[in-house]
Short mmCIF file of C-alpha atoms and ligand atoms in Angstrom, two decimals:
data_model
loop_
_atom_site.label_atom_id
_atom_site.label_comp_id
_atom_site.label_asym_id
_atom_site.label_seq_id
_atom_site.Cartn_x
_atom_site.Cartn_y
_atom_site.Cartn_z
CA MET U 1 0.01 0.01 -0.01
CA ARG U 2 1.50 3.33 -1.07
CA SER U 3 -0.65 5.96 0.61
CA ASN U 4 -3.88 6.35 2.53
CA ARG U 5 -5.11 9.89 3.20
CA GLN U 6 -8.28 11.29 4.68
CA VAL U 7 -10.06 13.45 2.10
CA SER U 8 -12.97 14.37 4.32
CA PRO U 9 -14.14 13.18 7.77
CA GLY U 10 -14.76 9.45 7.41
CA PHE U 11 -13.64 9.26 3.77
CA TYR U 12 -10.21 8.02 2.67
CA LEU U 13 -8.31 7.69 -0.62
CA LEU U 14 -5.99 4.73 -0.72
CA GLU U 15 -3.33 4.05 -3.34
CA ALA U 16 -1.80 0.64 -3.88
CA GLU U 17 0.32 -1.30 -6.34
CA LEU U 18 -1.54 -3.83 -8.46
CA PRO U 19 0.24 -5.57 -11.34
CA ILE U 20 -2.47 -5.54 -13.95
CA ARG U 21 -2.58 -7.71 -17.03
CA PRO U 22 -3.27 -5.66 -20.16
CA ASP U 23 -6.41 -7.65 -20.78
CA ARG U 24 -7.71 -6.97 -17.25
CA ILE U 25 -7.47 -3.18 -17.00
CA PRO U 26 -10.22 -2.10 -14.54
CA ARG U 27 -13.40 -0.67 -16.03
CA ALA U 28 -15.55 1.87 -14.23
CA GLY U 29 -17.97 0.09 -11.90
CA GLN U 30 -15.67 -2.88 -11.33
CA PHE U 31 -14.53 -3.48 -7.79
CA CYS U 32 -11.76 -5.32 -5.87
CA MET U 33 -12.03 -7.45 -2.72
CA LEU U 34 -9.64 -5.91 -0.18
CA ARG U 35 -8.24 -7.21 3.09
CA SER U 36 -5.38 -6.15 5.34
CA TRP U 37 -5.86 -8.74 8.01
CA ASP U 38 -5.28 -12.48 8.39
CA SER U 39 -8.37 -14.17 9.75
CA ILE U 40 -10.67 -11.71 11.53
CA PRO U 41 -12.85 -10.26 10.07
CA VAL U 42 -13.38 -13.37 7.99
CA LEU U 43 -14.41 -11.67 4.75
CA SER U 44 -12.61 -9.28 2.45
CA ARG U 45 -14.44 -6.07 1.67
CA PRO U 46 -15.64 -5.02 -1.78
CA ILE U 47 -14.51 -1.54 -2.85
CA SER U 48 -14.99 0.06 -6.28
CA VAL U 49 -11.94 1.05 -8.35
CA PHE U 50 -11.73 4.78 -8.07
CA ASP U 51 -8.85 5.17 -10.56
CA ALA U 52 -6.17 3.07 -12.26
CA GLN U 53 -2.93 4.37 -13.71
CA GLY U 54 -0.62 1.69 -14.96
CA SER U 55 0.08 -0.53 -11.98
CA ARG U 56 -1.26 2.10 -9.56
CA VAL U 57 -4.80 1.50 -8.33
CA PHE U 58 -6.85 3.86 -6.13
CA PHE U 59 -9.85 3.26 -3.86
CA LEU U 60 -12.12 5.85 -2.22
CA TYR U 61 -13.84 4.43 0.86
CA LYS U 62 -15.97 5.50 3.74
CA THR U 63 -15.44 4.10 7.21
CA VAL U 64 -18.65 2.38 8.29
CA GLY U 65 -17.55 -0.61 10.36
CA ARG U 66 -14.78 -2.90 11.35
CA GLY U 67 -13.10 -3.58 8.04
CA THR U 68 -13.05 -0.04 6.74
CA ALA U 69 -11.84 1.18 10.18
CA ILE U 70 -8.87 -1.18 9.81
CA PHE U 71 -8.19 0.21 6.27
CA SER U 72 -8.25 3.74 7.68
CA ARG U 73 -5.36 2.93 10.01
CA LEU U 74 -3.08 1.58 7.23
CA ASN U 75 0.24 3.30 6.64
CA PRO U 76 2.42 3.43 3.53
CA GLY U 77 4.26 0.13 3.23
CA ASP U 78 1.63 -1.92 5.08
CA SER U 79 0.39 -4.93 3.22
CA LEU U 80 -2.97 -5.08 1.52
CA THR U 81 -4.38 -8.02 -0.37
CA ILE U 82 -6.24 -7.01 -3.51
CA GLN U 83 -8.36 -9.42 -5.54
CA GLY U 84 -9.68 -8.09 -8.77
CA PRO U 85 -10.79 -6.25 -10.75
CA LEU U 86 -14.15 -8.11 -10.39
CA GLY U 87 -17.66 -7.73 -11.67
CA ASN U 88 -19.03 -6.35 -14.88
CA GLY U 89 -18.70 -2.52 -14.66
CA PHE U 90 -20.85 0.00 -16.50
CA PRO U 91 -21.61 -0.88 -20.15
CA MET U 92 -19.27 0.41 -22.80
CA ASP U 93 -21.14 -0.90 -25.82
CA LEU U 94 -24.29 1.29 -25.81
CA TRP U 95 -23.52 3.22 -28.99
CA SER U 96 -23.34 1.67 -32.35
CA ASN U 97 -22.63 4.97 -34.12
CA ALA U 98 -21.38 8.20 -32.43
CA PRO U 99 -20.50 8.12 -28.72
CA GLY U 100 -23.30 9.40 -26.55
CA ARG U 101 -23.99 11.84 -23.73
CA ILE U 102 -23.87 10.28 -20.28
CA ALA U 103 -24.90 11.43 -16.83
CA MET U 104 -23.13 9.84 -13.89
CA VAL U 105 -24.97 10.36 -10.58
CA GLY U 106 -23.21 9.42 -7.37
CA GLY U 107 -24.00 9.92 -3.72
CA GLY U 108 -21.48 9.71 -0.80
CA ALA U 109 -19.01 6.86 -1.37
CA GLY U 110 -21.05 6.13 -4.54
CA ILE U 111 -19.14 8.84 -6.34
CA ALA U 112 -16.18 6.49 -6.40
CA PRO U 113 -16.68 4.64 -9.73
CA PHE U 114 -17.28 7.84 -11.62
CA TYR U 115 -13.78 9.24 -11.33
CA LEU U 116 -12.53 6.37 -13.47
CA GLY U 117 -15.82 6.44 -15.34
CA ALA U 118 -15.44 10.11 -16.46
CA LYS U 119 -11.90 9.37 -17.70
CA GLN U 120 -12.83 6.23 -19.60
CA TYR U 121 -16.04 7.44 -21.19
CA ARG U 122 -14.64 10.79 -22.23
CA GLY U 123 -11.65 8.90 -23.60
CA ALA U 124 -14.14 6.97 -25.75
CA GLY U 125 -15.53 10.24 -27.08
CA CYS U 126 -18.63 10.56 -24.87
CA THR U 127 -19.81 13.78 -23.17
CA VAL U 128 -19.87 13.18 -19.43
CA ASP U 129 -21.86 15.24 -16.95
CA LEU U 130 -21.28 14.39 -13.34
CA TYR U 131 -23.78 14.85 -10.54
CA LEU U 132 -22.23 14.40 -7.10
CA GLY U 133 -24.32 14.37 -3.89
CA PHE U 134 -22.90 14.78 -0.40
CA SER U 135 -24.65 14.73 2.96
CA GLY U 136 -21.71 16.46 4.62
CA ALA U 137 -19.02 18.72 3.14
CA ALA U 138 -18.17 18.04 -0.51
CA PHE U 139 -14.70 16.63 -1.35
CA LEU U 140 -12.52 15.90 -4.37
CA THR U 141 -14.76 18.10 -6.54
CA ASP U 142 -11.80 19.88 -8.21
CA GLU U 143 -10.38 16.50 -9.20
CA TYR U 144 -13.71 15.44 -10.69
CA ARG U 145 -14.01 18.78 -12.51
CA ASP U 146 -10.68 18.09 -14.25
CA ARG U 147 -12.16 14.89 -15.71
CA ALA U 148 -15.73 15.71 -16.76
CA ASP U 149 -17.51 18.08 -19.15
CA SER U 150 -19.58 19.41 -16.27
CA VAL U 151 -19.91 18.72 -12.55
CA THR U 152 -22.96 19.53 -10.47
CA VAL U 153 -22.61 19.30 -6.71
CA ASN U 154 -25.37 19.12 -4.12
CA VAL U 155 -24.59 19.21 -0.44
CA GLY U 156 -27.23 18.25 2.12
CA GLY U 157 -30.08 18.10 -0.43
CA ARG U 158 -31.13 15.77 -3.17
CA ILE U 159 -28.76 15.41 -6.13
CA THR U 160 -31.53 13.81 -8.04
CA ASP U 161 -33.35 17.21 -8.13
CA GLU U 162 -30.52 18.64 -10.24
CA ILE U 163 -30.79 16.41 -13.28
CA ASP U 164 -33.02 16.44 -16.33
CA PRO U 165 -32.75 12.81 -17.45
CA THR U 166 -34.20 13.45 -20.92
CA GLY U 167 -30.95 14.93 -22.27
CA TYR U 168 -28.92 11.74 -21.91
CA ASP U 169 -28.31 8.61 -23.88
CA ALA U 170 -27.45 6.77 -20.64
CA ILE U 171 -27.52 7.47 -16.93
CA PHE U 172 -25.27 5.63 -14.53
CA THR U 173 -25.79 5.80 -10.80
CA CYS U 174 -24.20 4.52 -7.57
CA GLY U 175 -24.89 5.36 -3.99
CA PRO U 176 -27.64 5.07 -1.38
CA GLU U 177 -30.56 2.91 -2.57
CA ILE U 178 -33.01 5.71 -1.77
CA MET U 179 -31.15 8.02 -4.18
CA MET U 180 -30.95 5.44 -6.96
CA LYS U 181 -34.66 4.60 -6.57
CA ALA U 182 -35.61 8.31 -6.73
CA LEU U 183 -33.56 8.70 -9.89
CA TRP U 184 -35.13 5.59 -11.41
CA GLU U 185 -38.62 6.97 -10.65
CA LYS U 186 -37.64 10.32 -12.23
CA CYS U 187 -36.32 8.56 -15.33
CA LYS U 188 -39.44 6.47 -15.67
CA ALA U 189 -41.65 9.55 -15.27
CA CYS U 190 -39.66 11.19 -18.10
CA GLY U 191 -40.05 8.12 -20.32
CA VAL U 192 -36.38 7.17 -20.26
CA GLY U 193 -36.42 4.36 -17.69
CA GLU U 194 -34.57 1.99 -20.01
CA ARG U 195 -31.57 4.28 -20.10
CA ILE U 196 -30.57 4.05 -16.43
CA PHE U 197 -28.02 1.55 -15.04
CA VAL U 198 -27.43 1.13 -11.30
CA SER U 199 -24.51 -0.28 -9.30
CA LEU U 200 -25.93 -2.35 -6.48
CA GLU U 201 -24.42 -2.85 -3.05
CA ALA U 202 -24.67 -6.18 -1.36
CA ARG U 203 -22.84 -7.99 1.48
CA MET U 204 -20.37 -10.20 -0.35
CA ALA U 205 -18.37 -13.18 0.71
CA CYS U 206 -16.32 -14.55 -2.18
CA GLY U 207 -16.68 -11.79 -4.77
CA VAL U 208 -16.41 -14.17 -7.70
CA GLY U 209 -19.80 -15.84 -7.94
CA ALA U 210 -18.93 -19.08 -6.13
CA CYS U 211 -20.89 -18.72 -2.89
CA TYR U 212 -24.20 -17.18 -4.02
CA GLY U 213 -24.10 -15.02 -0.87
CA CYS U 214 -25.04 -11.86 -2.76
CA SER U 215 -27.84 -13.36 -4.92
CA LYS U 216 -30.54 -10.94 -5.87
CA GLN U 217 -33.89 -11.51 -7.57
CA THR U 218 -34.07 -9.63 -10.90
CA ALA U 219 -36.46 -9.50 -13.83
CA GLY U 220 -34.18 -12.07 -15.53
CA GLY U 221 -34.08 -14.52 -12.59
CA ASN U 222 -31.66 -14.78 -9.66
CA LYS U 223 -28.42 -12.94 -10.32
CA LYS U 224 -25.18 -12.66 -8.36
CA VAL U 225 -24.33 -9.07 -7.59
CA CYS U 226 -20.61 -9.79 -7.53
CA LYS U 227 -20.37 -11.66 -10.85
CA ASP U 228 -23.44 -10.70 -12.93
CA GLY U 229 -23.25 -7.19 -11.50
CA PRO U 230 -22.74 -5.02 -9.58
CA VAL U 231 -24.05 -2.94 -12.50
CA PHE U 232 -27.55 -3.80 -13.77
CA PRO U 233 -30.20 -2.09 -15.88
CA ALA U 234 -32.41 -0.37 -13.30
CA GLU U 235 -35.54 -1.85 -14.82
CA ASP U 236 -34.24 -5.35 -14.03
CA VAL U 237 -33.46 -4.74 -10.33
CA LEU U 238 -35.37 -1.82 -8.90
C1 LIG W 301 -19.57 -3.77 -5.52
C2 LIG W 301 -19.39 -2.92 -4.32
C3 LIG W 301 -18.55 -1.76 -4.40
C4 LIG W 301 -18.38 -0.99 -3.28
N1 LIG W 301 -17.59 0.10 -3.39
C5 LIG W 301 -17.37 0.90 -2.35
C6 LIG W 301 -16.51 2.03 -2.45
O1 LIG W 301 -15.96 2.31 -3.48
N2 LIG W 301 -16.36 2.78 -1.36
C7 LIG W 301 -16.98 2.48 -0.14
O2 LIG W 301 -16.79 3.24 0.84
N3 LIG W 301 -17.80 1.45 -0.04
C8 LIG W 301 -17.99 0.63 -1.06
N4 LIG W 301 -18.80 -0.46 -0.97
C9 LIG W 301 -19.40 -0.75 0.39
C10 LIG W 301 -18.34 -1.46 1.23
O3 LIG W 301 -18.07 -2.71 0.73
C11 LIG W 301 -18.87 -1.63 2.67
O4 LIG W 301 -19.08 -0.34 3.26
C12 LIG W 301 -17.82 -2.38 3.49
O5 LIG W 301 -17.78 -3.70 3.10
C13 LIG W 301 -18.21 -2.30 4.98
O6 LIG W 301 -17.22 -3.05 5.67
P1 LIG W 301 -17.00 -2.81 7.22
O7 LIG W 301 -16.27 -3.97 7.69
O8 LIG W 301 -16.38 -1.47 7.41
O9 LIG W 301 -18.41 -2.72 7.82
P2 LIG W 301 -19.21 -3.86 8.60
O10 LIG W 301 -18.62 -3.91 9.97
O11 LIG W 301 -19.23 -5.08 7.78
O12 LIG W 301 -20.64 -3.25 8.60
C14 LIG W 301 -20.87 -1.98 9.21
C15 LIG W 301 -22.29 -1.51 8.93
O13 LIG W 301 -22.42 -1.24 7.48
C16 LIG W 301 -23.39 -2.07 6.93
N5 LIG W 301 -22.87 -2.55 5.63
C17 LIG W 301 -21.76 -3.16 5.37
N6 LIG W 301 -21.56 -3.44 4.10
C18 LIG W 301 -22.66 -3.02 3.47
C19 LIG W 301 -23.10 -2.99 2.18
N7 LIG W 301 -22.39 -3.53 1.12
N8 LIG W 301 -24.33 -2.49 1.88
C20 LIG W 301 -25.09 -2.01 2.86
N9 LIG W 301 -24.69 -1.93 4.14
C21 LIG W 301 -23.50 -2.46 4.48
C22 LIG W 301 -23.58 -3.22 7.89
O14 LIG W 301 -24.89 -3.76 7.83
C23 LIG W 301 -23.34 -2.55 9.21
O15 LIG W 301 -24.49 -1.88 9.63
C24 LIG W 301 -19.04 -1.28 -2.02
C25 LIG W 301 -19.84 -2.39 -1.97
C26 LIG W 301 -20.04 -3.19 -3.06
C27 LIG W 301 -20.90 -4.40 -2.97
#
């Protein structure tokens, strides 16, 4: 682990070394299973890839319990086991002709996948508007501004009030379920419900689809959040 700094009370940005095969470069929305302990807690913790630069990988995490509290006490040079990248990530194949216009809507730690997302989708020629919601003070907004066509920030209110979903070819969201559901309802009311993709959170054990611990009922049958997701079309899971 190379660095681990607090970016806001309760939020940390961690940088680590991860030798990445060229065919496994992390995509926005993919995650890694992290652990920095031997046996207790038993399970590794899933954290989205915030950024990837060569063999450097970054994670933005919020301390909520035992595992993330242990992460927050890591110092440069401490060992960290990283398994991944895992899961499907946000779709990259939505446009058959010209690249589209995308809104990325994140709340709290749910802003994490969209730092990499803004870089990758703009790199593919898309226009990317970011909508970042914070319940406390905003953080890393200058860094996000450097990567997106526009950034809208809401502190203490509802980020979903800030967006007109009709202007977008696709809308990606990650964060509190209540926020993602409100956005989905808004998209449906505007007649664009099929354009929204959500990144689901679930308690995970293996992270690779072997244990079925994160199974979720969807319109297409039972799906594993870790392997079939964490990104799903909203209409399949909400
Ligand atoms: C695919 C995926 C990507 C994620 N990416 C990020 C990220 O980039 N940054 C980040 O901060 N967090 C992320 N999370 C959430 C993160 O995995 C959990 O916050 C973490 O596992 C909590 O571990 P803990 O040991 O600190 O908390 P625990 O001690 O395990 O739990 C503390 C409290 O948090 C609740 N909780 C724990 N995990 C979850 C969860 N997944 N969903 C809902 N409630 C939970 C528990 O019920 C408990 O009340 C992601 C989760 C998933 C599934």
